[in-house]
Coordinates of C-alpha atoms in Angstrom, one line a residue:
X1 CA -27.1 -14.1 -8.5
X2 CA -30.3 -14.7 -6.4
X3 CA -31.6 -17.9 -5.8
X4 CA -35.0 -19.1 -8.1
X5 CA -38.5 -19.9 -5.5
X6 CA -37.6 -23.1 -3.5
X7 CA -40.6 -24.5 -1.4
X8 CA -37.8 -26.5 0.2
X9 CA -37.8 -25.0 3.9
X10 CA -34.6 -23.4 4.6
X11 CA -33.2 -24.7 7.9
X12 CA -31.1 -21.4 8.2
X13 CA -34.0 -19.1 7.7
X14 CA -35.3 -17.6 10.6
X15 CA -39.0 -18.5 11.5
X16 CA -42.0 -16.1 12.6
X17 CA -41.3 -17.2 15.5
X18 CA -37.7 -16.4 16.1
X19 CA -36.2 -12.8 16.6
X20 CA -34.0 -11.7 13.8
X21 CA -30.5 -11.4 14.6
X22 CA -28.9 -8.2 14.3
X23 CA -26.2 -7.3 11.9
X24 CA -22.7 -6.8 13.8
X25 CA -21.5 -3.4 14.8
X26 CA -19.5 -2.9 11.8
X27 CA -22.2 -3.7 9.3
X28 CA -24.4 -1.2 11.1
X29 CA -22.3 2.0 11.4
X30 CA -21.1 1.3 7.4
X31 CA -21.5 4.6 6.2
X32 CA -24.2 5.3 4.1
X33 CA -22.8 8.7 2.2
X34 CA -19.5 10.3 1.3
X35 CA -20.3 12.7 4.5
X36 CA -20.3 9.9 6.6
X37 CA -17.1 8.1 5.0
X38 CA -13.4 9.5 7.4
X39 CA -10.4 8.2 7.1
X40 CA -9.4 8.2 3.3
X41 CA -10.1 12.1 2.2
X42 CA -6.9 11.8 -0.2
X43 CA -9.4 9.7 -2.4
X44 CA -12.7 10.7 -1.3
X45 CA -12.8 14.3 -0.9
X46 CA -15.3 16.4 -2.7
X47 CA -12.6 17.4 -4.9
X48 CA -10.8 13.9 -5.8
X49 CA -11.3 12.4 -9.3
X50 CA -12.4 9.0 -7.4
X51 CA -15.3 10.7 -5.9
X52 CA -16.4 12.8 -8.7
X53 CA -16.5 10.0 -11.0
X54 CA -18.3 7.9 -8.5
X55 CA -20.8 10.6 -8.1
X56 CA -21.3 11.0 -11.5
X57 CA -22.0 8.0 -12.2
X58 CA -19.1 7.7 -14.8
X59 CA -16.7 4.6 -13.3
X60 CA -14.4 2.7 -15.2
X61 CA -12.7 -0.8 -13.7
X62 CA -11.1 0.1 -10.5
X63 CA -9.4 -2.2 -8.0
X64 CA -9.1 -0.9 -4.1
X65 CA -6.2 -2.3 -2.2
X66 CA -5.9 -1.3 1.1
X67 CA -5.6 -3.4 4.7
X68 CA -8.3 -5.0 6.2
X69 CA -11.0 -2.5 7.6
X70 CA -9.9 0.5 5.8
X71 CA -13.2 0.9 3.8
X72 CA -12.9 -0.9 0.3
X73 CA -16.1 -2.4 0.9
X74 CA -18.1 0.3 2.3
X75 CA -16.4 2.7 -1.1
X76 CA -18.2 -0.1 -2.8
X77 CA -21.6 0.0 -1.5
X78 CA -21.3 4.2 -2.0
X79 CA -21.1 3.3 -5.5
X80 CA -23.9 0.8 -5.4
X81 CA -25.9 4.1 -3.8
X82 CA -24.6 6.1 -6.8
X83 CA -25.2 4.4 -9.8
X84 CA -27.8 3.4 -12.5
X85 CA -25.9 0.7 -13.5
X86 CA -26.9 -2.9 -12.0
X87 CA -24.7 -3.3 -9.0
X88 CA -23.7 -7.0 -8.5
X89 CA -21.8 -8.3 -5.7
X90 CA -19.8 -11.4 -6.3
X91 CA -17.0 -13.1 -3.4
X92 CA -14.0 -14.8 -4.7
X93 CA -14.2 -17.2 -1.5
X94 CA -17.5 -18.6 -2.3
X95 CA -18.0 -18.3 -5.9
X96 CA -16.1 -19.3 -9.2
X97 CA -15.9 -19.3 -12.6
X98 CA -19.2 -21.2 -13.2
X99 CA -21.0 -18.5 -11.4
X100 CA -19.3 -15.9 -13.1
X101 CA -20.2 -17.1 -16.5
X102 CA -23.6 -17.3 -15.5
X103 CA -23.2 -13.5 -14.1
X104 CA -21.8 -12.6 -17.6
X105 CA -24.6 -14.5 -19.3
X106 CA -27.1 -12.0 -17.7
X107 CA -25.0 -9.1 -17.9
X108 CA -25.1 -9.4 -21.8
X109 CA -28.7 -9.9 -21.7
X110 CA -29.2 -7.0 -19.5
X111 CA -26.9 -4.7 -21.7
X112 CA -28.6 -5.6 -25.1
X113 CA -32.2 -5.3 -23.6
X114 CA -32.1 -2.7 -21.4
X115 CA -29.2 -0.8 -22.4
X116 CA -28.0 -1.0 -18.8
X117 CA -24.7 -1.6 -17.6
X118 CA -23.4 -4.1 -14.6
X119 CA -20.9 -3.0 -12.4
X120 CA -19.2 -6.3 -10.5
X121 CA -18.3 -5.8 -7.4
X122 CA -15.6 -8.9 -6.3
X123 CA -14.5 -9.2 -2.9
X124 CA -11.0 -10.6 -2.4
X125 CA -10.2 -10.8 -5.9
X126 CA -6.9 -12.1 -5.1
X127 CA -8.3 -15.5 -4.1
X128 CA -8.9 -15.9 -7.9
X129 CA -5.7 -17.5 -9.5
X130 CA -4.4 -16.2 -12.7
X131 CA -6.3 -18.5 -15.0
X132 CA -9.6 -17.5 -13.2
X133 CA -8.7 -13.9 -13.4
X134 CA -8.6 -14.6 -17.1
X135 CA -12.2 -15.1 -17.5
X136 CA -13.1 -11.3 -16.4
X137 CA -10.7 -9.8 -19.1
X138 CA -12.7 -10.5 -22.4
X139 CA -16.1 -8.9 -20.7
X140 CA -14.2 -6.1 -19.4
X141 CA -12.8 -5.2 -22.7
X142 CA -16.2 -5.1 -24.3
X143 CA -17.9 -3.5 -21.4
X144 CA -20.4 -5.7 -20.3
X145 CA -19.2 -5.5 -16.8
X146 CA -17.5 -2.6 -15.3
X147 CA -14.9 -4.7 -12.7
X148 CA -14.8 -3.0 -9.2
X149 CA -12.0 -5.6 -7.3
X150 CA -11.3 -5.1 -3.4
X151 CA -7.9 -7.0 -2.1
X152 CA -5.8 -6.9 1.0
X153 CA -2.6 -7.8 -1.6
X154 CA -0.4 -6.0 -3.7
X155 CA -2.4 -6.1 -6.9
X156 CA 0.9 -6.1 -8.9
X157 CA 1.6 -9.6 -8.0
X158 CA -2.1 -11.0 -7.2
X159 CA -4.1 -9.4 -10.2
X160 CA -3.4 -10.3 -13.8
X161 CA -1.3 -7.4 -15.6
X162 CA -3.9 -7.4 -18.6
X163 CA -6.7 -6.7 -16.0
X164 CA -4.3 -4.4 -14.1
X165 CA -3.6 -2.5 -16.9
X166 CA -7.6 -1.6 -17.8
X167 CA -8.3 -0.7 -14.4
X168 CA -7.4 2.2 -11.8
X169 CA -5.7 1.2 -8.9
X170 CA -6.8 3.5 -5.5
X171 CA -4.5 2.8 -2.5
X172 CA -6.3 2.5 1.1
X173 CA -4.0 3.1 3.9
X174 CA -4.7 1.8 7.3
X175 CA -7.1 4.3 9.3
X176 CA -5.0 7.1 11.5
X177 CA -6.3 7.5 15.0
X178 CA -8.0 10.4 14.4
X179 CA -10.7 8.5 12.2
X180 CA -10.9 6.0 14.4
X181 CA -11.5 8.4 16.9
X182 CA -14.3 9.9 14.9
X183 CA -15.9 6.5 14.2
X184 CA -15.8 5.3 17.5
X185 CA -17.4 8.4 19.2
X186 CA -20.1 8.4 16.2
X187 CA -20.8 4.5 17.5
X188 CA -20.9 5.5 21.1
X189 CA -23.5 7.7 21.1
X190 CA -25.7 6.3 17.7
X191 CA -29.0 5.1 19.3
X192 CA -30.5 3.6 15.9
X193 CA -27.5 2.1 14.6
X194 CA -24.8 2.0 17.2
X195 CA -24.5 1.3 21.0
X196 CA -26.0 4.8 22.1
X197 CA -28.9 2.6 23.7
X198 CA -26.6 0.6 25.8
X199 CA -25.5 3.7 27.5
X200 CA -21.7 3.2 27.3
X201 CA -19.5 5.4 28.9
X202 CA -15.8 5.2 28.0
X203 CA -13.1 6.7 30.2
X204 CA -10.5 9.0 28.0
X205 CA -8.0 6.0 28.6
X206 CA -10.4 3.3 28.0
X207 CA -11.2 5.4 24.8
X208 CA -7.5 5.6 23.2
X209 CA -7.0 2.3 24.3
X210 CA -9.7 0.8 22.3
X211 CA -8.2 3.0 19.3
X212 CA -5.0 1.8 19.5
X213 CA -6.3 -1.6 19.5
X214 CA -8.1 -1.2 16.4
X215 CA -4.7 -0.5 15.1
X216 CA -6.0 1.7 11.6
X217 CA -8.9 -1.0 11.0
X218 CA -12.2 0.1 11.5
X219 CA -14.1 -3.4 11.4
X220 CA -11.7 -4.7 14.4
X221 CA -12.4 -1.5 16.6
X222 CA -16.4 -1.4 16.3
X223 CA -16.2 -5.6 16.8
X224 CA -14.2 -4.8 20.0
X225 CA -16.5 -2.2 20.7
X226 CA -19.5 -4.0 20.4
X227 CA -18.3 -6.7 22.7
X228 CA -17.0 -4.6 25.5
X229 CA -20.2 -2.9 25.9
X230 CA -22.3 -5.9 25.8
X231 CA -19.9 -7.7 28.2
X232 CA -19.7 -4.1 30.4
X233 CA -22.8 -4.8 33.2
X234 CA -25.3 -1.1 33.7
X235 CA -24.9 0.1 37.0
X236 CA -28.3 1.3 38.7
X237 CA -28.6 4.1 36.3
X238 CA -28.0 2.1 33.1
X239 CA -24.8 3.6 32.5
X240 CA -22.0 1.2 31.3
X241 CA -19.2 2.5 32.5
X242 CA -15.8 1.0 30.9
X243 CA -12.2 1.9 32.0
X244 CA -8.9 0.3 31.1
X245 CA -9.4 -2.5 33.9
X246 CA -12.9 -3.1 32.2
X247 CA -11.5 -3.4 28.6
X248 CA -8.6 -5.9 29.5
X249 CA -11.1 -7.9 30.9
X250 CA -13.4 -7.9 28.2
X251 CA -10.5 -8.3 25.5
X252 CA -8.2 -10.4 27.1
X253 CA -5.3 -7.9 25.9
X254 CA -3.0 -6.3 27.9
X255 CA -3.0 -2.0 27.6
X256 CA 0.0 -1.4 25.2
X257 CA 2.9 1.0 26.5
X258 CA 3.1 2.7 23.2
X259 CA 1.4 3.1 20.2
X260 CA 1.7 0.6 17.4
X261 CA 1.2 3.2 14.6
X262 CA 3.3 6.0 16.5
X263 CA 6.5 6.9 17.0
X264 CA 7.8 4.6 20.0
X265 CA 6.7 1.5 17.8
X266 CA 9.5 2.6 15.3
X267 CA 12.0 3.7 17.8
X268 CA 11.7 0.5 19.5
X269 CA 12.1 -1.8 16.0
X270 CA 14.6 0.2 15.4
X271 CA 16.8 -0.4 18.1
X272 CA 16.1 -4.2 18.1
X273 CA 17.2 -4.1 14.6
X274 CA 20.7 -1.7 15.2
X275 CA 21.3 -4.4 18.1
X276 CA 20.8 -7.5 15.9
X277 CA 23.1 -5.5 13.3
X278 CA 25.6 -4.8 16.0
X279 CA 25.9 -8.3 17.1
X280 CA 24.5 -8.1 20.7
X281 CA 22.2 -10.6 21.8
X282 CA 21.7 -9.4 24.8
X283 CA 20.2 -5.7 23.5
X284 CA 18.4 -7.3 21.3
X285 CA 16.4 -9.5 23.4
X286 CA 15.9 -6.6 25.7
X287 CA 13.9 -5.0 22.8
X288 CA 12.3 -7.9 21.8
X289 CA 10.9 -8.6 25.4
X290 CA 9.7 -4.9 25.2
X291 CA 7.7 -5.1 22.2
X292 CA 6.3 -8.3 23.7
X293 CA 5.6 -7.3 26.5
X294 CA 3.6 -4.3 24.8
X295 CA 1.4 -6.6 22.9
X296 CA 3.1 -6.4 19.5
X297 CA 2.0 -8.4 16.7
X298 CA 4.6 -11.6 16.7
X299 CA 4.3 -11.8 12.9
X300 CA 5.6 -8.2 12.5
X301 CA 8.7 -9.3 14.4
X302 CA 9.1 -12.8 12.5
X303 CA 8.8 -10.6 9.0
X304 CA 11.6 -7.9 10.4
X305 CA 13.8 -11.2 11.1
X306 CA 12.9 -12.5 7.7
X307 CA 14.4 -9.2 6.5
X308 CA 17.2 -8.7 8.5
X309 CA 18.4 -12.3 7.4
X310 CA 18.8 -11.2 4.2
X311 CA 19.7 -7.5 4.0
X312 CA 22.3 -7.6 7.1
X313 CA 23.9 -11.2 7.5
X314 CA 23.5 -12.3 3.7
X315 CA 25.8 -14.3 2.1
X316 CA 27.9 -14.4 5.4
X317 CA 25.6 -17.0 6.5
X318 CA 23.0 -17.9 3.8
X319 CA 21.2 -20.4 6.2
X320 CA 20.0 -17.5 8.3
X321 CA 17.3 -16.7 5.9
X322 CA 16.1 -20.6 6.0
X323 CA 16.1 -20.6 9.8
X324 CA 14.4 -17.0 10.2
X325 CA 11.6 -18.1 8.0
X326 CA 11.2 -21.2 10.1
X327 CA 10.9 -19.1 12.9
X328 CA 8.2 -17.4 11.3
X329 CA 6.5 -20.6 10.5
X330 CA 6.6 -21.7 14.0
X331 CA 5.2 -18.3 15.4
X332 CA 2.5 -19.2 13.0
X333 CA 1.6 -22.6 14.0
X334 CA 2.5 -22.4 17.9
X335 CA 1.2 -19.2 18.7
X336 CA 1.6 -16.6 22.0
X337 CA 2.6 -17.1 24.4
X338 CA 4.9 -20.1 23.4
X339 CA 6.0 -18.4 20.3
X340 CA 7.8 -15.7 22.2
X341 CA 10.6 -18.9 22.9
X342 CA 10.8 -19.1 19.0
X343 CA 11.2 -15.6 18.9
X344 CA 13.7 -15.2 21.2
X345 CA 15.6 -18.0 19.7
X346 CA 15.6 -16.5 16.5
X347 CA 17.0 -13.1 17.8
X348 CA 19.9 -14.7 19.5
X349 CA 20.9 -16.6 16.3
X350 CA 20.9 -13.8 13.9
X351 CA 22.9 -11.2 16.4
X352 CA 25.5 -14.2 17.0
X353 CA 25.8 -14.6 12.8
X354 CA 28.2 -12.8 11.1
X355 CA 27.3 -9.5 9.0
X356 CA 27.3 -9.2 5.4
X357 CA 25.0 -6.5 3.4
X358 CA 26.5 -6.6 0.2
X359 CA 23.5 -8.5 -1.5
X360 CA 21.6 -5.6 -0.3
X361 CA 24.1 -2.7 -1.0
X362 CA 24.6 -4.1 -4.7
X363 CA 20.7 -4.2 -5.5
X364 CA 20.2 -0.5 -4.5
X365 CA 23.1 0.5 -6.9
X366 CA 21.7 -1.9 -9.6
X367 CA 18.2 -0.2 -9.3
X368 CA 19.4 3.3 -9.4
X369 CA 21.2 2.0 -12.9
X370 CA 18.0 0.7 -14.2
X371 CA 16.1 3.9 -13.0
X372 CA 18.8 6.3 -14.6
X373 CA 19.3 4.7 -18.0
X374 CA 15.6 3.2 -18.5
X375 CA 14.4 -0.2 -20.7
X376 CA 17.8 -0.9 -22.4
X377 CA 17.4 -3.9 -24.9
X378 CA 18.8 -6.9 -24.0
X379 CA 22.2 -7.6 -25.7
X380 CA 21.4 -10.2 -28.3
X381 CA 23.7 -12.8 -26.8
X382 CA 21.7 -13.1 -23.4
X383 CA 18.5 -13.5 -25.3
X384 CA 16.6 -16.7 -25.9
X385 CA 16.8 -18.3 -28.8
X386 CA 13.4 -20.5 -29.0
X387 CA 12.7 -20.6 -32.9
X388 CA 14.6 -20.8 -36.0
X389 CA 13.5 -16.8 -36.7
X390 CA 14.9 -15.6 -33.5
X391 CA 18.3 -17.3 -34.3
X392 CA 18.4 -16.1 -38.2
X393 CA 18.3 -12.8 -36.3
X394 CA 20.9 -13.3 -34.0
X395 CA 19.6 -14.3 -31.0
X396 CA 22.2 -16.2 -28.3
X397 CA 25.0 -15.7 -30.7
X398 CA 28.1 -16.1 -29.4
X399 CA 26.8 -16.6 -26.1
X400 CA 29.4 -18.9 -24.0
X401 CA 27.9 -21.7 -22.0
X402 CA 30.2 -21.9 -19.2
X403 CA 29.7 -25.3 -18.4
X404 CA 31.3 -26.7 -21.5
X405 CA 33.7 -23.7 -21.6
X406 CA 34.8 -23.4 -18.1

């Protein structure tokens, strides 16, 4: 909410003598209309229900779920432009329940006195715990607010069920290379909001490499672009030429030998997992080295180790899961380049352990049964009898407590 007028000078407010710092490129290039919004055609094409609802100003509560830089906040900005409702942004990082209560009070007054709805955009809604999320529920139910949430986390686990059931969940995917390319090209030539006035000229190889570095994240792409262009000295003609070498020096990243979103990425990780499964530590180390040399995210490799420990080793060595989790923690704590040693340690351990996939196979069979037989009722003897009425209904009857009756 806007701050009340305060006569005390703000040390962080630019004075008339200071030049106002422009916002980052990613913010300047934020699409202002659906025609400029690229990469999420499955939900924003002209015939899609979400877009029609936004343009008709008939939006109900919605949660945008997607990775960073996929367009969640931009969609919220587009909603603000198309609605007659009061649009209010609210951050789960910087605000809490007291601020929410004050906001709701104003929204109720607005609804009563002006007959105007309030759309509340909550960025990073997953940062609110379950009890804090409960504070939204009655106001969503009464229609005091229309909730628009954004999260990078699975809302099935991070958003309370009552709130989830009253909201449409819209899934955004990482942006394709083609979409990132369109965003990049637009920023390169846009003189008013982009980098056009600095006359950048990217070689085809550098352009493609920057897209790969973006890894589906438009914000990361534009942040890297701005940094590279501003770090590149202009030539006599004012043109800033960027090639692969310039890119590597500016960003401190080595050119990837495979596209992390492409086929070769999955081929290499497949070879790595199969080497672990075949108990081939030397082969697994080779494919690990290939991934690290290509610039693969070490946390991605660590996550695959954790999955492998349960899927392919299982109860043949229950400590494998503990060990793999420790490797992942070490990778986060140590960081590259030394974390490569932790990954190598984990690789040779997992490759050398006995293998058992019974838990994984059993889960697949159980899921098959659960889907084919529907929501079968829990047998009475397995139900928990916590009240006398439940006991009278037969809950827990004939259950044999094995510790007393081995």
